[in-house]
């Protein structure tokens, strides 16, 4: 039976908050996702979608404030309160499209990390050329990583691929600039040995092209490199779309071609941007914490809410707890 | 007047060598590029395109051999000999599509680096969404970099953008996971200060999406990250093309749509793969050294030959020498 508890949504996070966030909540509610809106109720008066619960959290963390703001200066901020609802059992998952640093700091502070996980990574899926999904992590939570952090990401990504994507034995690759052992920078070369020692389906070094073609199911890297890779995918799609539309404009039958393209492009973007899954999940914290894109529109917010509920319903957190206890707790930790 | 000296081409480098290489040479010669073929003349008998010169170099470096092979074990290899022709003044530039590690080691060993440059980076251009070109470096020559190496890459990329692309005051960005100062991993944060101190148009941290949109002309990063970014652009284009074709297949008018797309896609790939410029240039060595893609076909080989000649003709090496003397020689060097 589906968990009847709502997904907690930070109404005051995101470039288009609160309107797009509220609109997204209304969409998700119409699709059967229970939602609790978290924010300043004075500002929400008259705007609350039918069927939504509301929890008051009067403080708002701005994009220019430090990530520690919800921990130190604004304990009553919506970006922190959503995670407290998860911790207390009142919500099954939390979603924010606000300040991602503040979101990660709050989630870690409030929910705590699962034993064996030193540095919770951000994780999302990217569509592969073979029709599969590539689980990519870390996307930016940890820009400087030690070998054991790569090992932790590998175990977390493996759990995600099994539980959320339903793969039996995910192929886990280490992102590198070549497939041979010995490729990579100092960190990656050191991580290789750690990943080899794990009881997961480690397939060695994988290059971006190979990963996007489908040579692995999970791709592990540090948060700096993962962020560059994810944003390069997004940037290339944007640029490619523009170039392709320009090329088509020069050809006969251009109007018809553009009509043909319109639907194709929409679906293509849906399959190739992480708006389609609605955001990234912070793995290794003791609860479901989803960080949406700052630019999220109503559709992306609704996706994030559905995604958060499906992660919660999949039993991901329990699986991570079991796997971390089995595979990570005895690893040396820095 | 155009330099009458030929471009030296390694005939035995590349997945499709020697046939695609010879075919590419014939194409380039027909386009007016003088070419000297370097390789084992016994193996070339009867295959030499009309108008090509030939220089004998009996040894071949395989893809599974160490990068130091042409320096230690195979001094008569074609991948080394091409750079000796440049050093001796018999050729204006050198091109290989072979073992890129061996190519870089040979170029550095034979040509030497320009004073002020510790670690010559590989550099290429990627098309931007605004119609401009993004100069990206390092692409993989140096996977672990110190702050002063980033500064060297910035000066070299700036020289390239001025001399080869004709920009007056290129905007030089530092690749990071956010635009604010203080973003980036440890290396990038340390590099920021070095770049700030240079007499170039430094615009601060730039994210991949911003760079691909046109926020800078030159994007500086370490060779590991640059390799990931370049290969992610290539991989995304491949995957996006496949997904888009699939989407179009599901729609009415599919055949017409595909016909429309065919030309658009071809030009789009031409504008978005680095086959279109034919390869990457190793900047900071004392001569023009172009490393083509291992998968290069005849068209890509011809592009690389034209590209090498145009770099040589632009006076790039002299400009790099002047800039390095002015901007780098006094910098602390590791």
XYZ file of C-alpha atoms in Angstrom:
668
model
C 0.000 0.000 0.000
C 1.239 3.465 -0.822
C 2.553 5.528 2.052
C -0.244 8.023 2.876
C 2.164 10.567 4.331
C 2.812 13.670 2.240
C 5.987 14.823 0.521
C 7.259 18.012 2.178
C 7.851 20.816 -0.324
C 9.892 23.967 0.287
C 7.636 26.638 -1.222
C 10.246 29.388 -1.019
C 13.115 27.713 -2.847
C 13.822 28.217 -6.549
C 14.111 31.053 -9.056
C 10.373 30.950 -9.746
C 9.229 30.553 -6.133
C 6.603 30.628 -4.842
C 4.295 30.665 -7.901
C 5.849 27.890 -9.994
C 6.345 25.820 -6.846
C 2.685 26.130 -5.869
C 1.583 25.359 -9.411
C 3.818 22.279 -9.407
C 2.323 21.178 -6.093
C -1.179 21.499 -7.555
C -0.136 19.365 -10.551
C 1.353 16.672 -8.320
C -1.700 16.624 -6.039
C -3.923 16.166 -9.093
C -1.704 13.196 -10.004
C -2.298 11.654 -6.584
C 0.834 12.738 -4.729
C 0.060 13.994 -1.196
C 1.948 17.248 -0.546
C 2.629 19.379 2.507
C 3.624 22.933 1.651
C 6.297 24.367 3.907
C 6.742 28.135 4.074
C 5.542 31.409 5.483
C 1.762 30.951 5.761
C 1.220 34.715 5.717
C 2.711 34.879 2.253
C 0.727 31.859 1.102
C -2.691 33.169 2.043
C -5.169 32.632 -0.779
C -2.625 30.735 -2.880
C -2.825 27.275 -1.372
C -3.861 24.600 -3.857
C -6.866 22.480 -2.929
C -5.850 19.348 -1.052
C -2.459 20.584 0.177
C -1.477 20.581 3.824
C 0.552 23.542 5.096
C 3.305 23.851 7.693
C 4.477 27.278 8.805
C 8.187 28.091 8.422
C 8.617 31.851 8.328
C 12.268 32.174 7.282
C 13.582 32.174 3.715
C 17.207 31.440 2.734
C 18.370 33.609 -0.168
C 20.659 32.364 -2.936
C 23.421 34.705 -1.822
C 23.488 33.489 1.796
C 25.994 30.910 3.035
C 25.018 27.240 2.996
C 25.157 27.194 6.789
C 22.368 29.804 7.121
C 19.568 27.315 7.953
C 21.782 25.718 10.607
C 22.972 28.910 12.274
C 20.930 31.976 11.478
C 17.599 30.725 10.200
C 16.480 27.610 12.062
C 12.879 28.295 11.048
C 13.596 28.360 7.338
C 11.460 26.298 4.969
C 14.556 24.659 3.461
C 15.402 23.198 6.869
C 11.856 22.502 8.103
C 11.087 20.056 5.245
C 13.801 17.707 6.501
C 12.542 17.933 10.087
C 9.162 16.694 8.882
C 10.907 13.675 7.340
C 12.975 13.064 10.457
C 9.863 13.237 12.670
C 7.944 10.836 10.453
C 5.335 13.388 9.369
C 6.511 13.374 5.741
C 7.808 10.506 3.608
C 10.268 12.647 1.638
C 11.417 16.247 1.190
C 11.845 18.373 -1.939
C 13.436 21.792 -2.417
C 14.468 23.739 -5.510
C 16.251 26.308 -3.366
C 19.899 26.960 -2.456
C 21.465 23.564 -3.066
C 24.309 24.061 -0.598
C 21.857 25.040 2.137
C 19.624 22.099 1.214
C 22.468 19.598 1.486
C 23.736 21.088 4.735
C 20.240 21.031 6.232
C 19.488 17.480 5.103
C 22.752 16.213 6.524
C 22.344 18.135 9.767
C 18.714 17.188 10.354
C 18.562 13.643 8.987
C 22.129 12.622 9.738
C 24.225 10.337 7.587
C 23.906 6.568 7.527
C 26.831 4.816 9.269
C 29.586 4.107 6.741
C 28.827 7.202 4.669
C 31.142 10.136 5.406
C 30.070 12.402 2.579
C 26.572 12.024 1.121
C 26.729 12.530 -2.659
C 24.140 14.051 -4.984
C 22.912 11.595 -7.569
C 20.729 11.691 -10.661
C 20.117 9.704 -13.828
C 21.081 10.683 -17.364
C 19.544 8.906 -20.385
C 21.931 6.681 -22.335
C 22.079 6.097 -26.055
C 21.041 2.457 -25.655
C 17.774 3.456 -23.980
C 19.006 2.746 -20.449
C 19.650 5.149 -17.604
C 23.052 6.180 -16.309
C 23.215 6.771 -12.547
C 25.743 9.583 -12.071
C 27.263 10.607 -8.741
C 28.591 12.755 -7.068
C 27.121 15.792 -8.820
C 28.659 18.450 -6.636
C 28.146 17.775 -2.941
C 31.854 16.987 -2.474
C 34.302 18.712 -4.785
C 37.431 17.271 -3.163
C 37.284 13.537 -2.527
C 39.451 10.830 -1.065
C 39.553 7.257 -2.402
C 37.171 5.956 0.284
C 34.598 8.566 -0.735
C 34.601 7.152 -4.257
C 33.990 3.711 -2.719
C 31.062 5.076 -0.738
C 29.592 6.674 -3.863
C 29.949 3.342 -5.666
C 28.032 1.444 -2.983
C 25.318 4.112 -2.846
C 24.987 4.241 -6.633
C 24.798 0.462 -6.772
C 21.966 0.456 -4.190
C 20.130 3.145 -6.164
C 20.418 1.232 -9.430
C 19.146 -1.973 -7.838
C 16.319 -0.514 -5.797
C 15.096 2.415 -7.886
C 15.933 1.179 -11.405
C 15.397 -2.510 -10.626
C 18.721 -3.759 -11.999
C 19.953 -7.047 -10.594
C 23.699 -6.514 -10.757
C 24.468 -2.964 -11.871
C 27.718 -2.383 -13.740
C 29.602 0.292 -11.818
C 32.238 2.340 -13.654
C 34.819 4.853 -12.495
C 34.853 7.997 -14.640
C 38.267 8.427 -16.274
C 40.030 9.791 -19.339
C 40.698 6.328 -20.723
C 39.633 2.754 -20.112
C 42.969 1.205 -19.212
C 43.858 0.708 -15.607
C 46.254 3.482 -14.618
C 44.276 6.181 -16.465
C 42.835 9.033 -14.446
C 44.238 11.687 -12.189
C 45.866 10.915 -8.829
C 42.501 10.633 -7.034
C 40.956 8.356 -9.632
C 43.968 6.063 -9.748
C 43.822 5.715 -5.969
C 40.055 5.156 -6.017
C 40.420 2.291 -8.506
C 41.867 -0.015 -5.876
C 39.117 0.834 -3.391
C 36.377 0.077 -5.897
C 38.017 -3.198 -6.895
C 37.817 -4.364 -3.299
C 34.039 -3.919 -3.062
C 31.441 -6.634 -3.573
C 29.741 -4.828 -6.454
C 29.867 -5.195 -10.236
C 32.859 -2.920 -10.789
C 33.722 -2.716 -14.489
C 36.795 -0.482 -14.229
C 37.437 2.893 -15.807
C 34.801 4.232 -18.175
C 35.028 7.305 -20.411
C 32.098 9.722 -20.803
C 31.332 8.537 -24.331
C 31.309 4.887 -23.243
C 29.111 5.662 -20.253
C 26.612 7.593 -22.369
C 26.565 4.717 -24.866
C 25.715 2.223 -22.104
C 28.964 0.594 -20.960
C 27.929 0.962 -17.311
C 24.830 1.599 -15.208
C 26.463 3.644 -12.469
C 29.241 6.174 -13.042
C 31.275 7.293 -10.039
C 33.297 10.515 -9.866
C 34.072 13.375 -7.516
C 31.560 16.187 -7.186
C 33.576 18.681 -9.210
C 33.957 16.405 -12.217
C 30.378 15.096 -11.924
C 29.043 18.625 -11.889
C 31.069 19.484 -15.001
C 29.845 16.343 -16.754
C 26.157 16.889 -15.908
C 26.232 20.553 -16.866
C 28.094 19.753 -20.070
C 25.336 17.306 -21.019
C 22.753 20.032 -20.358
C 24.778 22.688 -22.159
C 25.444 20.502 -25.192
C 21.756 19.672 -25.541
C 20.896 23.350 -25.418
C 23.554 24.311 -27.955
C 22.857 21.314 -30.196
C 19.158 22.135 -30.254
C 19.894 25.688 -31.295
C 22.368 24.675 -34.003
C 20.030 22.016 -35.359
C 17.081 24.402 -35.530
C 19.267 26.896 -37.383
C 20.371 24.283 -39.864
C 16.766 23.284 -40.504
C 15.762 26.877 -41.066
C 18.113 26.994 -44.053
C 16.445 24.057 -45.768
C 13.290 23.789 -47.845
C 10.217 22.552 -46.016
C 11.466 24.397 -42.985
C 8.097 25.074 -41.406
C 7.012 21.481 -41.703
C 10.363 20.365 -40.400
C 10.022 22.576 -37.389
C 6.559 21.264 -36.709
C 7.944 17.743 -36.915
C 10.769 18.698 -34.647
C 8.677 20.414 -32.025
C 7.272 17.233 -30.529
C 10.498 15.330 -31.021
C 12.456 18.021 -29.271
C 10.080 18.216 -26.362
C 10.332 14.491 -25.703
C 14.049 14.569 -26.331
C 14.504 17.245 -23.709
C 12.230 15.342 -21.376
C 14.428 12.308 -21.782
C 17.695 14.187 -21.614
C 17.376 16.791 -18.893
C 17.239 15.976 -15.288
C 14.073 18.002 -15.045
C 12.412 14.816 -16.210
C 13.295 13.024 -12.987
C 12.824 16.332 -11.244
C 16.134 16.622 -9.511
C 18.971 14.943 -7.742
C 18.724 12.849 -4.611
C 21.137 13.219 -1.717
C 22.154 9.616 -1.031
C 23.426 8.338 2.290
C 21.364 10.597 4.528
C 18.730 8.929 6.666
C 15.686 9.947 4.653
C 14.685 10.909 1.120
C 16.022 14.377 0.241
C 15.517 15.618 -3.324
C 17.194 18.775 -4.602
C 15.473 20.163 -7.686
C 16.875 22.521 -10.264
C 16.835 26.193 -9.250
C 15.237 26.967 -12.620
C 12.476 24.407 -12.078
C 9.093 25.290 -13.564
C 5.768 23.828 -12.398
C 6.200 20.662 -14.474
C 9.682 20.051 -13.054
C 8.423 20.638 -9.508
C 5.668 18.070 -10.041
C 8.259 15.629 -11.412
C 10.436 16.170 -8.358
C 7.502 15.442 -6.054
C 6.619 12.242 -7.926
C 10.283 11.246 -7.986
C 10.691 11.838 -4.233
C 7.627 9.721 -3.514
C 8.795 6.917 -5.757
C 12.254 6.897 -4.118
C 10.633 6.789 -0.678
C 8.245 4.038 -1.749
C 11.054 1.938 -3.233
C 12.664 1.342 0.144
C 15.871 3.027 -1.017
C 16.905 4.355 2.390
C 16.552 0.947 4.081
C 18.549 -0.659 1.264
C 21.285 1.949 1.627
C 21.402 1.296 5.360
C 21.806 -2.461 4.824
C 24.404 -2.074 2.070
C 26.427 0.512 3.961
C 26.510 -1.712 7.043
C 27.607 -4.699 4.948
C 30.041 -3.008 2.588
C 31.260 0.223 4.071
C 31.296 0.304 7.830
C 34.540 -1.639 8.046
C 36.286 0.389 5.386
C 38.884 2.818 6.666
C 37.329 6.228 6.950
C 38.993 9.632 6.987
C 52.899 34.361 -49.271
C 51.963 30.898 -48.113
C 54.757 28.776 -46.680
C 55.743 26.324 -49.460
C 57.010 23.709 -46.984
C 54.853 20.624 -46.512
C 52.917 19.453 -43.464
C 54.464 16.230 -42.123
C 51.896 13.443 -41.741
C 52.341 10.251 -39.698
C 50.945 7.635 -42.082
C 50.959 4.841 -39.507
C 48.980 6.518 -36.723
C 45.215 6.030 -36.252
C 42.663 3.222 -36.167
C 42.223 3.390 -39.940
C 45.905 3.762 -40.852
C 47.365 3.696 -43.388
C 44.450 3.716 -45.876
C 42.295 6.509 -44.421
C 45.428 8.531 -43.711
C 46.620 8.260 -47.308
C 43.175 9.083 -48.616
C 43.061 12.136 -46.340
C 46.472 13.207 -47.611
C 45.236 12.951 -51.207
C 42.200 15.108 -50.314
C 44.362 17.750 -48.671
C 46.835 17.813 -51.565
C 43.929 18.324 -53.964
C 42.909 21.277 -51.763
C 46.384 22.790 -52.131
C 48.043 21.661 -48.897
C 51.595 20.383 -49.475
C 52.085 17.095 -47.595
C 55.070 14.915 -46.756
C 54.109 11.352 -45.856
C 56.196 9.859 -43.072
C 56.291 6.089 -42.659
C 57.769 2.831 -43.825
C 58.275 3.340 -47.568
C 58.237 -0.414 -48.175
C 54.684 -0.574 -46.896
C 53.680 2.485 -48.895
C 54.825 1.217 -52.277
C 52.152 1.788 -54.915
C 49.910 3.685 -52.497
C 51.465 7.139 -52.542
C 49.060 9.848 -53.700
C 50.207 12.008 -56.601
C 52.041 15.098 -55.423
C 53.070 13.794 -52.003
C 56.621 13.754 -50.784
C 57.753 10.761 -48.729
C 60.173 10.386 -45.818
C 61.183 6.948 -44.618
C 60.536 6.063 -40.942
C 60.406 2.293 -40.569
C 59.109 1.956 -36.994
C 55.456 1.979 -35.898
C 54.249 2.678 -32.350
C 51.255 0.524 -31.386
C 48.363 1.780 -29.268
C 49.264 -0.605 -26.455
C 52.870 0.582 -26.151
C 53.991 3.104 -23.535
C 54.049 6.779 -24.475
C 57.837 6.782 -24.092
C 58.317 4.201 -26.889
C 59.348 6.699 -29.596
C 61.869 8.253 -27.207
C 63.451 5.043 -25.977
C 62.772 1.994 -28.102
C 61.690 3.295 -31.483
C 63.631 6.421 -32.424
C 62.854 5.788 -36.105
C 59.093 5.745 -35.611
C 56.891 7.849 -37.872
C 55.197 9.473 -34.858
C 58.569 10.897 -33.785
C 60.019 11.618 -37.234
C 57.248 14.096 -38.147
C 58.353 16.400 -35.326
C 62.012 16.143 -36.351
C 61.035 17.440 -39.793
C 59.423 20.454 -38.099
C 62.412 21.017 -35.838
C 64.806 20.848 -38.800
C 62.745 23.299 -40.834
C 61.792 20.783 -43.545
C 58.119 20.832 -42.596
C 55.914 23.716 -41.394
C 53.788 21.567 -39.095
C 53.224 17.951 -38.019
C 50.037 15.851 -37.815
C 49.435 12.425 -36.290
C 46.265 10.489 -35.487
C 48.264 7.870 -33.602
C 48.945 7.173 -29.919
C 48.266 10.551 -28.365
C 50.541 9.997 -25.369
C 53.411 9.016 -27.653
C 52.657 11.996 -29.898
C 52.784 14.463 -27.005
C 55.930 12.911 -25.547
C 57.649 12.997 -28.960
C 56.591 16.564 -29.717
C 57.829 17.785 -26.358
C 61.070 15.825 -26.591
C 61.889 16.806 -30.165
C 60.561 20.366 -30.354
C 61.105 21.335 -26.738
C 58.853 23.625 -24.763
C 58.848 27.384 -25.019
C 60.432 29.091 -21.968
C 57.764 29.764 -19.361
C 55.680 26.715 -20.298
C 56.231 23.742 -17.994
C 53.473 21.529 -19.263
C 52.241 21.977 -22.837
C 48.450 21.500 -22.933
C 46.285 20.051 -25.685
C 43.798 22.562 -27.030
C 40.856 22.524 -29.403
C 37.768 24.558 -30.192
C 34.157 23.623 -29.474
C 31.275 25.463 -31.175
C 29.194 27.661 -28.889
C 25.472 28.291 -28.957
C 25.989 31.942 -29.910
C 27.857 30.979 -33.077
C 31.314 31.623 -31.617
C 34.097 29.188 -30.837
C 35.148 28.102 -27.368
C 38.882 27.458 -26.972
C 39.153 24.603 -24.475
C 42.362 23.504 -22.760
C 43.932 21.309 -21.355
C 42.233 18.316 -22.966
C 44.286 15.609 -21.342
C 48.002 16.253 -21.607
C 48.255 16.991 -17.865
C 45.753 15.252 -15.585
C 47.196 16.644 -12.354
C 47.892 20.364 -12.406
C 49.254 23.023 -10.108
C 47.952 26.605 -10.050
C 50.796 27.912 -12.227
C 49.922 25.348 -14.906
C 46.410 26.806 -15.111
C 48.026 30.238 -15.565
C 50.181 28.881 -18.374
C 47.128 27.348 -20.063
C 45.344 30.693 -19.778
C 48.182 32.586 -21.496
C 48.457 29.953 -24.233
C 44.683 29.861 -24.800
C 44.617 33.648 -24.955
C 47.371 33.659 -27.604
C 45.490 31.028 -29.618
C 42.229 32.982 -29.503
C 43.932 36.185 -30.631
C 46.133 34.731 -33.340
C 44.086 31.845 -34.738
C 40.545 33.118 -34.100
C 41.382 36.799 -34.532
C 39.832 38.029 -31.282
C 41.196 41.281 -29.928
C 40.788 40.711 -26.195
C 39.597 37.152 -25.553
C 37.510 36.565 -22.417
C 39.295 33.841 -20.465
C 37.257 31.767 -17.983
C 38.217 29.215 -15.369
C 36.029 26.089 -15.523
C 34.182 25.622 -12.228
C 31.003 24.285 -10.673
C 29.619 27.749 -10.038
C 30.336 31.342 -11.006
C 31.043 32.844 -7.613
C 34.596 33.289 -6.484
C 35.404 30.468 -4.078
C 33.653 27.816 -6.198
C 35.707 24.960 -7.567
C 37.839 22.239 -6.050
C 41.099 22.947 -4.206
C 43.098 23.239 -7.442
C 40.639 25.585 -9.115
C 40.369 27.847 -6.083
C 44.152 28.133 -5.992
C 44.322 28.747 -9.742
C 41.868 31.645 -9.505
C 44.452 33.901 -7.855
C 47.087 33.038 -10.457
C 44.755 33.877 -13.333
C 43.711 37.136 -11.714
C 47.315 38.261 -11.663
C 47.792 37.866 -15.429
C 47.492 40.621 -18.008
C 44.689 38.873 -19.916
C 40.910 39.304 -20.022
C 40.145 37.005 -17.102
C 36.381 36.824 -16.475
C 36.434 34.526 -13.423
C 34.772 31.165 -12.943
C 32.559 29.905 -15.744
C 30.284 26.854 -15.706
C 30.036 24.478 -18.682
C 26.571 25.725 -19.641
C 27.718 29.354 -19.545
C 30.829 28.571 -21.562
C 28.852 26.701 -24.226
C 26.402 29.616 -24.372
C 29.230 32.087 -25.013
C 30.197 33.661 -21.684
C 33.894 33.246 -22.481
C 36.177 32.627 -25.466
C 38.796 30.532 -23.688
C 38.011 27.979 -20.984
C 40.857 26.779 -18.785
C 40.862 23.533 -16.801
C 43.120 20.626 -15.914
C 43.570 17.840 -18.441
C 41.389 15.349 -16.592
C 38.399 17.661 -16.382
C 38.931 18.999 -19.908
C 39.005 15.490 -21.287
C 35.757 14.658 -19.477
C 34.133 17.842 -20.775
C 35.197 17.334 -24.398
C 34.194 13.667 -24.438
C 30.886 14.505 -22.775
C 30.143 16.992 -25.546
C 30.944 14.295 -28.119
C 28.957 11.641 -26.256
C 25.926 13.856 -25.747
C 25.817 14.739 -29.427
C 25.926 11.074 -30.334
C 23.220 10.112 -27.848
C 21.069 13.148 -28.609
C 21.195 12.387 -32.311
C 20.046 8.839 -31.693
C 17.232 9.860 -29.336
C 16.031 12.574 -31.681
C 15.962 10.252 -34.692
C 13.965 7.748 -32.649
C 11.466 10.390 -31.605
C 11.005 11.465 -35.211
C 10.431 7.914 -36.301
C 7.333 7.801 -34.102
C 5.742 10.782 -35.763
C 3.788 11.181 -38.989
C 5.793 12.396 -41.936
C 8.738 10.507 -40.580
C 10.463 9.854 -43.880
C 10.275 13.485 -44.902
C 11.429 14.502 -41.450
C 14.436 12.254 -41.703
C 15.279 13.607 -45.114
C 15.075 17.113 -43.665
C 17.203 16.055 -40.771
C 19.885 14.295 -42.763
C 21.505 17.478 -44.040
C 20.918 19.326 -40.802
C 22.549 16.570 -38.816
C 25.551 16.379 -41.053
C 26.247 20.103 -40.709
C 25.451 19.976 -37.030
C 28.019 17.233 -36.505
C 30.488 19.137 -38.619
C 30.017 22.152 -36.407
C 30.019 20.219 -33.159
C 32.724 17.565 -33.377
C 36.335 18.363 -33.268
C 36.789 16.376 -36.433
C 35.768 19.590 -38.108
C 38.955 21.310 -37.027
C 40.695 17.984 -37.400
C 42.216 17.643 -33.984
C 43.842 19.260 -31.029
C 47.003 21.321 -31.038
C 49.742 20.889 -28.449
C 50.389 24.470 -27.353
C 53.638 25.679 -25.856
C 55.985 23.427 -27.803
C 58.307 25.101 -30.273
C 56.464 24.159 -33.459
C 52.996 23.244 -34.696
C 52.005 19.765 -33.455
C 48.457 18.583 -34.206
C 47.046 15.411 -32.659
C 44.051 14.087 -34.590
C 41.375 11.741 -33.378
C 42.339 8.045 -33.397
C 39.086 7.321 -35.219
C 39.825 9.932 -37.894
C 38.546 9.105 -41.373
C 39.925 10.600 -44.594
C 37.857 13.773 -44.250
C 39.059 14.330 -40.682
C 42.683 13.718 -41.723
C 42.348 16.309 -44.478
C 40.835 18.754 -41.940
C 43.740 18.151 -39.588
C 46.240 18.876 -42.363
C 44.466 22.117 -43.321
C 44.186 23.058 -39.663
C 47.890 22.423 -39.029
C 48.825 24.569 -42.014
C 46.536 27.374 -40.945
C 47.964 27.334 -37.396
C 51.499 27.417 -38.808
C 50.599 30.226 -41.219
C 48.988 32.302 -38.475
C 52.257 32.835 -36.637
C 50.898 31.143 -33.529
C 54.213 29.754 -32.312
C 55.949 33.133 -32.504
C 53.040 34.762 -30.655
C 53.190 32.110 -27.948
C 56.917 32.717 -27.580
C 56.397 36.471 -27.176
C 53.485 36.072 -24.748
C 55.209 33.458 -22.637
C 58.298 35.636 -22.344
C 56.188 38.642 -21.345
C 53.663 36.930 -19.078
C 55.030 33.671 -17.788
C 58.770 33.554 -17.559
C 58.807 35.459 -14.274
C 56.023 33.416 -12.709
C 57.161 30.901 -10.116
C 57.513 27.531 -11.763
C 57.346 24.061 -10.231
